[in-house]
DNA sequence: CGAACGGTTGACAAGGGTCAAGTTCGGTGG
DNA sequence: CCACCGAACTTGACCCTTGTCAACCGTTCG
């Protein structure tokens, strides 16, 4: 940071913005909750003293800590681009924080909707990661697989790749295991359980979810982290796609591996 | 995206940038590797067709899949701000990608070093998450705890909160369990094992790592994701701190108390 | 002094890993 | 058209890691 300042990397705009911030620090006590899961996301903080953590409470009564924040860390970038908090944050010991509003962050990105969108996209990917972390930490094989399939179902539906609650899934069970932290053998067993419960049917790579809602309930899926369309729901990709679709060309193959 | 365009949310600068991109699509075959772990990070892609995944290979021979990419997803934001890839990316089936350079991304962020820094900070936090994901998925209790403590050690050292290989850790064993996906009972057992192996000693909240290198080896720690100081290693936080420190109390006791 | 809390230890059970022996299916070659 | 092969999946037996429950201990705090 001093780095940044020294390097003179800050533009006049940056400097103006920084000076314009009304900075205020707040002393917070041990165990104090900075914000709860699912509340309005409006600000983030720099943690100046003390330790904090972000967490998710699960319906089965357990909780998963997602990230520890140490002095100097920024808390709350995770929720940028979402309207509600994906996780709560609480102090561990007493400390000091310095809050900023997302509004200020937006001004920082200033004129570029693309930059905002990219940031939001990155944050969104982080949300998916986070969700998987929760499942690896606190759920058994059946819940992990159910969650995995349901997430896939939602993401594919979003891009129109689901028909009749059914979609193609080109992953081997070994790869699924590598994603969920399970052995391929157990993935197979788990598929059988889900089939026996009538939640998933499968023929080769064709997956069908006879009753997606039932699955959703099993995995307490909060789909707003996938479906929420934020103000700037861009996806540069699509822009890129548009621009490109005109002049197609078969490309170059490079490496392969197995 | 069409959303973005329709909304007219794109500034003239954005549009110019988009038009200025030389877009090229590349057809990629099934199992093709887009890039390997630990190689130079210079570009990212929009996945236009096919499925892909990012992964980490572990020394114990297993592998952890971090994220699945479906058509429309952006691949490689993860590594923005790092010089080397934290994870490999491979195709699952055949598909089409559309590559962009990080350079272009930088131009997008254009004049604001702050914006770049924030993005990099977000990405960096994602790296920590990713690392925990790998440990939850593919490592036993002892390795998880060792990794957790070593990561803490590095992060605290970075901010000067380690003395004589020793630091204060204000977390209860239950909280550690919630972070690592373990029961509090087993956290206790695991601490005992590490103590018996001479890797960690502990007195109340005081943790000492007699031989940090030995720990590092046990957890195959790649510390560049914590220590690498990227070109724009800012941390807005510190700027904030600076701005604030002038007109606030000394309050520089770094952390902790119970 | 006595709760209450966090940590420790032991006994037991369960979820999941590993190994090994099938089974199914798509592809290949005769 | 059929025999064969390999990859992916399935199933069973067995064992190890970890969770659960419970009793116990040491500190801290009222």
XYZ file of C-alpha atoms (C1' of nucleotides) in Angstrom:
576
model
C 0.000 0.000 0.000
C 2.612 2.447 1.005
C 3.993 0.768 -2.036
C 1.169 2.076 -4.063
C 1.447 5.523 -2.686
C 5.184 5.616 -3.170
C 5.001 4.334 -6.665
C 2.789 7.231 -7.428
C 0.462 4.678 -8.843
C -2.540 6.551 -7.622
C -4.187 8.759 -10.145
C -5.493 12.152 -9.156
C -8.955 10.651 -9.278
C -7.955 7.984 -6.816
C -6.474 10.532 -4.518
C -9.533 12.712 -4.651
C -11.671 9.736 -3.862
C -9.576 8.742 -0.935
C -9.552 12.218 0.509
C -13.263 12.450 -0.020
C -13.986 9.434 2.116
C -15.279 10.293 5.477
C -13.341 7.771 7.416
C -14.439 6.784 10.788
C -13.198 3.969 12.910
C -15.359 1.971 15.211
C -14.324 0.051 18.255
C -15.982 -3.324 18.411
C -16.170 -5.746 21.275
C -15.336 -9.415 21.425
C -17.971 -11.639 19.814
C -19.727 -8.629 18.354
C -21.487 -9.404 15.105
C -20.610 -6.981 12.334
C -23.506 -8.243 10.256
C -25.743 -11.259 9.993
C -26.249 -13.623 7.128
C -29.010 -12.592 4.773
C -29.216 -8.962 5.813
C -28.765 -6.031 3.448
C -25.313 -5.769 1.995
C -24.326 -2.152 2.029
C -20.853 -1.810 3.422
C -17.525 -3.438 3.921
C -14.737 -2.778 6.402
C -11.055 -2.698 6.891
C -10.175 -4.590 10.010
C -7.652 -2.521 11.891
C -7.324 -4.437 15.124
C -8.509 -7.777 16.378
C -9.575 -10.960 14.637
C -12.845 -11.684 12.908
C -14.400 -14.483 10.917
C -17.152 -14.977 8.407
C -19.443 -17.941 8.845
C -22.560 -19.723 7.751
C -25.062 -21.321 10.081
C -26.507 -24.570 8.810
C -29.895 -26.040 9.387
C -28.402 -29.134 10.915
C -27.212 -26.944 13.742
C -23.567 -26.803 12.848
C -21.693 -23.861 11.529
C -18.929 -23.407 9.018
C -16.319 -20.722 9.343
C -15.379 -19.501 5.906
C -12.544 -17.122 6.466
C -10.489 -15.642 9.216
C -9.707 -11.954 9.073
C -6.572 -10.626 10.673
C -5.596 -6.993 11.223
C -5.218 -5.302 7.865
C -7.673 -7.517 6.018
C -10.669 -6.239 4.143
C -13.951 -7.705 5.295
C -16.957 -7.953 3.068
C -15.727 -7.838 -0.495
C -17.448 -11.193 -0.702
C -20.856 -9.574 -0.928
C -20.113 -6.906 -3.476
C -22.690 -7.172 -6.207
C -25.180 -9.031 -4.075
C -28.105 -7.430 -2.373
C -27.951 -9.614 0.704
C -25.141 -11.019 2.780
C -24.105 -14.532 1.932
C -22.450 -14.962 5.290
C -22.337 -13.384 8.683
C -19.238 -11.794 10.175
C -18.359 -11.695 13.832
C -15.418 -10.515 15.867
C -13.387 -13.017 17.777
C -11.744 -10.660 20.202
C -12.227 -6.937 20.536
C -10.915 -4.710 17.810
C -11.331 -1.737 15.549
C -12.885 -1.547 12.120
C -13.097 1.135 9.499
C -16.271 0.918 7.403
C -16.822 1.927 3.774
C -19.962 1.757 1.725
C -20.282 -0.248 -1.463
C -21.444 3.002 -2.934
C -17.964 4.385 -2.475
C -16.578 1.301 -4.071
C -18.798 1.785 -7.043
C -17.582 5.321 -7.441
C -14.099 3.972 -7.353
C -14.787 1.793 -10.325
C -16.209 4.923 -11.684
C -16.918 5.035 -15.288
C -16.435 1.435 -16.217
C -19.468 -0.796 -16.024
C -17.222 -3.502 -17.368
C -14.888 -3.246 -14.434
C -17.799 -3.440 -12.035
C -19.133 -6.423 -13.875
C -15.849 -8.248 -13.775
C -15.528 -7.635 -10.095
C -19.045 -8.904 -9.592
C -18.287 -11.951 -11.686
C -15.237 -12.743 -9.624
C -17.223 -12.350 -6.440
C -19.924 -14.573 -7.819
C -17.450 -17.318 -8.538
C -16.228 -16.967 -5.026
C -19.768 -17.548 -3.830
C -19.850 -20.887 -5.610
C -16.537 -21.849 -4.060
C -17.810 -20.877 -0.662
C -20.858 -23.017 -1.048
C -18.739 -26.026 -1.908
C -16.544 -25.314 1.082
C -19.577 -25.492 3.330
C -20.546 -28.798 1.826
C -17.098 -30.286 2.127
C -16.843 -29.176 5.708
C -20.197 -30.056 7.103
C -22.150 -32.495 4.962
C -22.030 -36.185 4.208
C -21.632 -37.744 0.800
C -25.310 -37.835 -0.047
C -25.801 -34.153 0.712
C -22.676 -33.218 -1.181
C -23.716 -35.024 -4.294
C -27.284 -33.787 -4.090
C -26.044 -30.244 -3.724
C -23.611 -30.657 -6.560
C -26.276 -31.938 -8.912
C -28.766 -29.307 -7.920
C -26.254 -26.518 -8.406
C -25.481 -27.911 -11.820
C -29.167 -28.112 -12.576
C -29.679 -24.451 -11.730
C -26.635 -23.245 -13.622
C -27.552 -25.259 -16.679
C -31.133 -24.150 -16.544
C -29.925 -20.594 -16.523
C -28.233 -21.147 -19.843
C -31.038 -23.214 -21.289
C -29.332 -26.599 -21.134
C -32.056 -28.344 -19.138
C -35.045 -30.001 -20.695
C -37.702 -31.857 -18.784
C -35.647 -31.688 -15.597
C -32.968 -33.566 -17.437
C -29.485 -32.640 -18.577
C -26.235 -34.061 -19.896
C -23.367 -34.371 -17.485
C -20.100 -35.350 -19.148
C -18.187 -35.967 -15.918
C -16.881 -39.340 -14.856
C -17.632 -40.445 -11.330
C -13.969 -40.140 -10.580
C -14.081 -36.479 -11.520
C -17.151 -35.943 -9.402
C -15.278 -37.542 -6.554
C -12.363 -35.188 -7.098
C -14.744 -32.269 -6.895
C -16.543 -33.443 -3.783
C -13.665 -34.969 -1.896
C -14.962 -38.528 -2.223
C -13.579 -41.740 -3.639
C -15.029 -42.821 -6.978
C -16.378 -45.942 -5.327
C -18.339 -43.932 -2.861
C -19.686 -41.643 -5.544
C -21.168 -44.694 -7.156
C -22.696 -45.875 -3.894
C -24.101 -42.427 -3.279
C -25.698 -42.252 -6.687
C -27.431 -45.518 -5.876
C -28.780 -44.089 -2.638
C -30.156 -41.033 -4.391
C -31.731 -43.248 -7.011
C -33.291 -45.444 -4.348
C -34.699 -42.334 -2.742
C -36.212 -41.361 -6.059
C -34.291 -38.110 -6.182
C -32.030 -38.723 -9.163
C -32.170 -41.023 -12.116
C -29.317 -41.518 -14.462
C -28.719 -43.199 -17.757
C -25.153 -42.975 -18.864
C -24.455 -39.228 -18.883
C -28.073 -38.220 -18.848
C -29.129 -36.985 -15.431
C -32.776 -36.493 -14.527
C -34.103 -34.889 -11.393
C -37.691 -36.130 -11.129
C -38.431 -33.631 -8.400
C -35.959 -30.753 -8.265
C -37.822 -29.138 -5.399
C -37.346 -32.200 -3.246
C -33.623 -32.075 -3.928
C -33.524 -28.371 -3.202
C -35.109 -29.015 0.138
C -32.656 -31.766 0.972
C -29.725 -29.448 0.404
C -31.206 -26.289 1.832
C -30.231 -24.559 -1.333
C -30.218 -20.810 -1.291
C -30.331 -20.175 -4.997
C -30.037 -16.447 -4.845
C -26.308 -16.757 -5.125
C -26.769 -18.218 -8.547
C -29.813 -16.496 -9.856
C -29.663 -13.047 -8.453
C -29.220 -10.649 -11.311
C -27.284 -7.794 -9.935
C -27.668 -4.267 -11.270
C -24.837 -4.820 -13.662
C -25.441 -8.392 -14.588
C -23.229 -8.297 -17.547
C -20.919 -11.089 -18.234
C -18.368 -9.732 -20.545
C -18.479 -13.118 -22.057
C -21.724 -12.517 -23.736
C -20.447 -9.313 -25.127
C -17.458 -11.143 -26.369
C -19.688 -13.818 -27.773
C -21.691 -11.272 -29.672
C -18.684 -9.673 -31.170
C -17.171 -12.968 -32.163
C -19.981 -15.026 -33.485
C -19.587 -13.299 -36.806
C -16.194 -14.455 -37.824
C -15.794 -17.978 -36.727
C -12.800 -20.099 -37.439
C -11.743 -23.535 -36.353
C -8.847 -23.085 -34.015
C -5.613 -24.580 -33.011
C -5.303 -27.601 -30.809
C -2.457 -27.581 -28.424
C -1.968 -29.931 -25.578
C -3.824 -32.973 -24.542
C -3.518 -35.117 -21.548
C -5.239 -37.748 -19.661
C -24.892 -8.927 -20.898
C -27.433 -7.976 -23.440
C -28.774 -6.494 -20.264
C -25.768 -4.330 -19.965
C -25.802 -3.276 -23.526
C -29.486 -2.532 -23.513
C -29.290 -0.559 -20.346
C -26.786 1.604 -22.053
C -24.637 0.998 -19.020
C -21.510 0.896 -21.096
C -19.575 4.065 -21.269
C -18.009 5.170 -24.510
C -14.690 4.079 -23.061
C -16.051 0.611 -22.450
C -17.361 0.391 -25.937
C -14.120 1.519 -27.432
C -12.295 -1.070 -25.404
C -14.606 -3.817 -26.485
C -14.343 -2.917 -30.114
C -10.607 -2.687 -29.786
C -10.240 -6.258 -28.620
C -9.000 -8.570 -31.238
C -11.259 -11.449 -30.498
C -10.431 -14.871 -31.642
C -12.072 -18.095 -30.724
C -10.287 -21.352 -30.382
C -11.711 -24.812 -30.697
C -10.419 -27.077 -27.980
C -10.633 -30.820 -27.735
C -11.835 -33.009 -24.903
C -9.303 -33.311 -22.058
C -7.227 -30.519 -23.513
C -5.370 -28.549 -20.878
C -5.846 -24.802 -21.172
C -3.001 -24.201 -18.789
C -1.079 -25.993 -16.099
C -0.659 -25.145 -12.482
C 2.319 -22.945 -11.762
C 2.853 -21.634 -15.272
C 2.812 -17.966 -16.226
C -0.513 -16.300 -15.757
C -1.123 -14.080 -18.721
C -4.598 -14.657 -19.999
C -8.116 -15.677 -19.179
C -10.933 -17.007 -21.328
C -14.604 -16.955 -21.879
C -15.842 -20.494 -22.261
C -18.228 -20.528 -25.165
C -18.936 -24.213 -25.575
C -18.156 -27.298 -23.565
C -17.349 -27.877 -19.922
C -14.069 -27.246 -18.162
C -12.700 -27.471 -14.642
C -9.891 -26.017 -12.607
C -7.946 -28.352 -10.384
C -4.961 -28.858 -8.143
C -2.755 -31.919 -8.141
C -1.597 -32.971 -4.705
C 1.603 -34.627 -3.680
C -0.277 -37.517 -2.216
C -1.390 -38.372 -5.704
C -4.958 -37.218 -5.471
C -6.426 -34.243 -7.151
C -9.007 -31.672 -6.139
C -11.331 -30.085 -8.612
C -11.967 -26.525 -7.578
C -14.572 -25.272 -9.944
C -16.606 -26.381 -12.891
C -17.007 -24.010 -15.790
C -20.070 -24.197 -17.977
C -20.682 -22.408 -21.266
C -20.731 -18.677 -20.650
C -18.415 -18.750 -17.649
C -15.212 -16.793 -17.410
C -12.155 -18.921 -16.737
C -9.073 -17.591 -15.063
C -10.124 -14.536 -13.092
C -8.748 -16.531 -10.202
C -5.185 -15.749 -11.172
C -5.514 -12.049 -11.843
C -2.844 -10.283 -9.866
C -0.672 -13.340 -9.516
C 2.312 -14.056 -11.659
C 1.781 -17.798 -11.768
C -1.267 -20.007 -12.021
C -2.601 -21.296 -8.748
C -4.470 -24.064 -10.494
C -4.603 -25.852 -13.794
C -7.592 -25.768 -16.103
C -8.657 -28.560 -18.421
C -11.556 -29.206 -20.726
C -13.945 -32.018 -19.939
C -15.465 -32.406 -23.358
C -14.625 -30.535 -26.509
C -15.549 -26.907 -26.764
C -14.700 -23.382 -27.775
C -12.947 -20.687 -25.811
C -12.311 -17.030 -26.391
C -9.074 -15.802 -24.796
C -8.244 -12.338 -23.432
C -5.044 -11.085 -21.893
C -4.787 -9.744 -18.387
C -3.249 -6.760 -20.045
C -6.579 -5.989 -21.627
C -8.203 -6.403 -18.283
C -5.810 -3.920 -16.783
C -6.671 -1.412 -19.428
C -10.262 -1.964 -18.579
C -9.642 -0.920 -15.046
C -7.870 1.891 -16.687
C -7.037 4.805 -14.571
C -7.775 3.439 -11.158
C -4.990 1.663 -9.362
C -7.401 1.380 -6.500
C -9.834 -0.601 -8.556
C -7.073 -2.936 -9.666
C -5.968 -3.334 -6.124
C -9.407 -4.171 -4.888
C -9.825 -6.727 -7.569
C -6.481 -8.228 -6.664
C -7.424 -8.271 -3.015
C -10.650 -10.093 -3.757
C -8.783 -12.610 -5.858
C -6.262 -13.089 -3.109
C -8.947 -13.868 -0.615
C -10.301 -16.367 -3.060
C -6.912 -18.019 -3.115
C -7.076 -18.563 0.616
C -10.529 -20.049 0.295
C -9.340 -22.313 -2.457
C -6.520 -23.581 -0.340
C -8.891 -24.450 2.472
C -11.142 -26.199 0.004
C -8.270 -28.423 -1.040
C -7.557 -29.263 2.546
C -11.157 -30.027 3.390
C -11.482 -32.221 0.356
C -8.311 -34.211 0.399
C -6.507 -34.123 3.716
C -6.974 -35.662 7.123
C -7.367 -33.849 10.407
C -3.683 -33.595 11.175
C -2.844 -32.087 7.818
C -5.765 -29.684 8.019
C -4.760 -28.372 11.395
C -1.102 -28.157 10.470
C -1.969 -26.236 7.355
C -4.305 -23.965 9.234
C -1.681 -23.098 11.817
C 1.020 -22.591 9.257
C -1.149 -20.302 7.179
C -1.905 -18.309 10.280
C 1.772 -18.199 11.094
C 2.613 -16.762 7.688
C -0.179 -14.237 7.688
C 0.659 -13.061 11.166
C 4.340 -12.871 10.414
C 3.532 -10.669 7.477
C 1.938 -8.163 9.801
C 4.560 -8.511 12.482
C 2.518 -10.429 15.011
C 4.913 -13.354 15.355
C 7.768 -13.393 17.789
C 10.129 -16.281 18.303
C 7.970 -18.534 16.133
C 5.189 -17.902 18.572
C 1.877 -16.098 18.313
C -1.430 -15.582 20.079
C -4.416 -17.423 18.688
C -7.682 -16.314 20.286
C -9.805 -19.092 18.773
C -11.502 -21.795 20.774
C -11.033 -25.344 19.594
C -14.682 -25.417 18.688
C -14.134 -22.482 16.330
C -11.129 -24.169 14.811
C -13.292 -27.195 14.271
C -15.913 -25.081 12.557
C -13.260 -23.744 10.242
C -11.739 -27.116 9.423
C -14.855 -29.227 9.356
C -13.910 -31.210 12.460
C -15.552 -31.847 15.780
C -14.075 -29.972 18.739
C -13.151 -33.280 20.315
C -11.111 -34.259 17.358
C -9.397 -30.899 17.215
C -8.191 -31.558 20.712
C -6.955 -35.019 19.779
C -5.215 -33.615 16.736
C -3.451 -30.926 18.723
C -2.134 -33.676 20.958
C -0.787 -35.570 17.968
C 0.989 -32.500 16.631
C 2.427 -31.846 20.060
C 3.635 -35.430 20.315
C 5.299 -35.034 16.945
C 7.055 -31.950 18.225
C 5.471 -29.741 15.584
C 3.320 -27.484 17.719
C 3.334 -26.489 21.327
C 0.564 -24.616 22.965
C -0.039 -22.899 26.229
C -3.503 -21.559 26.533
C -3.798 -19.246 23.486
C -0.093 -19.040 22.886
C 0.936 -21.149 19.905
C 4.545 -21.943 19.178
C 5.911 -23.647 16.110
C 9.325 -24.944 17.141
C 10.197 -25.742 13.548
C 8.036 -23.895 11.033
C 9.908 -25.443 8.126
C 9.009 -28.927 9.264
C 5.375 -27.926 9.371
C 5.606 -26.326 5.960
C 6.959 -29.535 4.577
C 4.215 -31.590 6.136
C 1.568 -29.458 4.458
C 3.298 -28.888 1.143
C 2.651 -25.217 1.598
C 3.011 -23.043 -1.424
C 3.350 -19.725 0.291
C 3.452 -17.612 -2.806
C -0.281 -17.194 -2.602
C 0.200 -15.364 0.629
C 3.474 -13.610 0.184
C 3.635 -12.716 -3.442
C 3.620 -8.974 -3.729
C 1.989 -8.253 -6.995
C 2.782 -5.178 -9.037
C -0.023 -3.358 -7.385
C 0.314 -4.752 -3.941
C -1.670 -2.075 -2.380
C -4.233 -2.967 0.106
C -6.545 -0.103 0.181
C -6.774 -0.841 3.795
C -3.415 0.534 4.494
C -4.280 3.651 2.636
C -7.333 3.899 4.728
C -5.231 3.297 7.752
C -2.861 6.034 6.774
C -5.592 8.508 6.177
C -7.103 7.667 9.482
C -4.090 7.279 11.643
C -3.475 10.998 11.518
C -6.580 12.037 13.200
C -7.171 9.229 15.562
C -5.725 7.793 18.646
C -2.460 5.907 18.676
C -4.225 2.604 19.223
C -1.477 0.545 17.673
C -1.594 -2.484 19.878
C -1.930 -4.945 17.121
C -4.310 -7.510 18.455
C -5.646 -9.774 20.935
C -6.918 -10.087 24.250
C -9.410 -12.626 25.369
C -17.749 -21.741 46.747
C -20.070 -23.138 42.765
C -21.428 -22.401 37.936
C -19.972 -22.270 33.417
C -16.829 -22.864 29.947
C -13.137 -24.867 27.440
C -10.303 -28.641 27.005
C -9.037 -33.819 27.624
C -9.809 -38.666 27.516
C -12.145 -43.077 26.670
C -15.608 -46.205 24.573
C -18.286 -46.968 20.837
C -20.450 -46.454 16.246
C -20.721 -44.822 11.638
C -19.247 -42.850 7.379
C -16.211 -43.378 3.989
C -11.569 -45.320 1.955
C -9.337 -49.235 -0.079
C -8.944 -53.455 -2.400
C -10.601 -56.773 -5.310
C -13.799 -59.172 -8.064
C -17.424 -58.589 -11.119
C -20.443 -56.200 -14.753
C -21.852 -53.250 -18.520
C -21.016 -50.892 -22.562
C -18.873 -48.858 -26.512
C -15.231 -49.568 -29.708
C -12.023 -52.411 -32.577
C -10.598 -55.898 -35.503
C -11.204 -60.194 -37.628
C -21.631 -60.370 -37.108
C -19.041 -61.764 -33.432
C -15.054 -61.988 -30.228
C -12.332 -59.223 -27.623
C -10.714 -55.265 -25.053
C -10.641 -51.405 -22.002
C -12.941 -47.808 -19.511
C -16.283 -46.762 -16.412
C -19.272 -48.328 -13.056
C -21.001 -51.648 -9.271
C -20.817 -54.481 -5.289
C -18.946 -56.731 -1.199
C -15.566 -57.245 2.630
C -12.780 -55.050 5.657
C -10.568 -51.354 8.182
C -9.366 -46.665 9.574
C -10.563 -42.023 10.546
C -13.626 -39.264 12.676
C -18.130 -38.147 15.132
C -20.811 -38.828 19.253
C -21.641 -39.349 23.984
C -20.156 -39.051 28.464
C -17.290 -38.412 32.329
C -13.769 -35.658 34.108
C -10.500 -31.726 34.916
C -8.795 -26.870 35.268
C -9.830 -21.765 35.010
C -12.383 -18.015 35.373
C -15.892 -15.331 37.185
C -19.839 -14.178 39.866
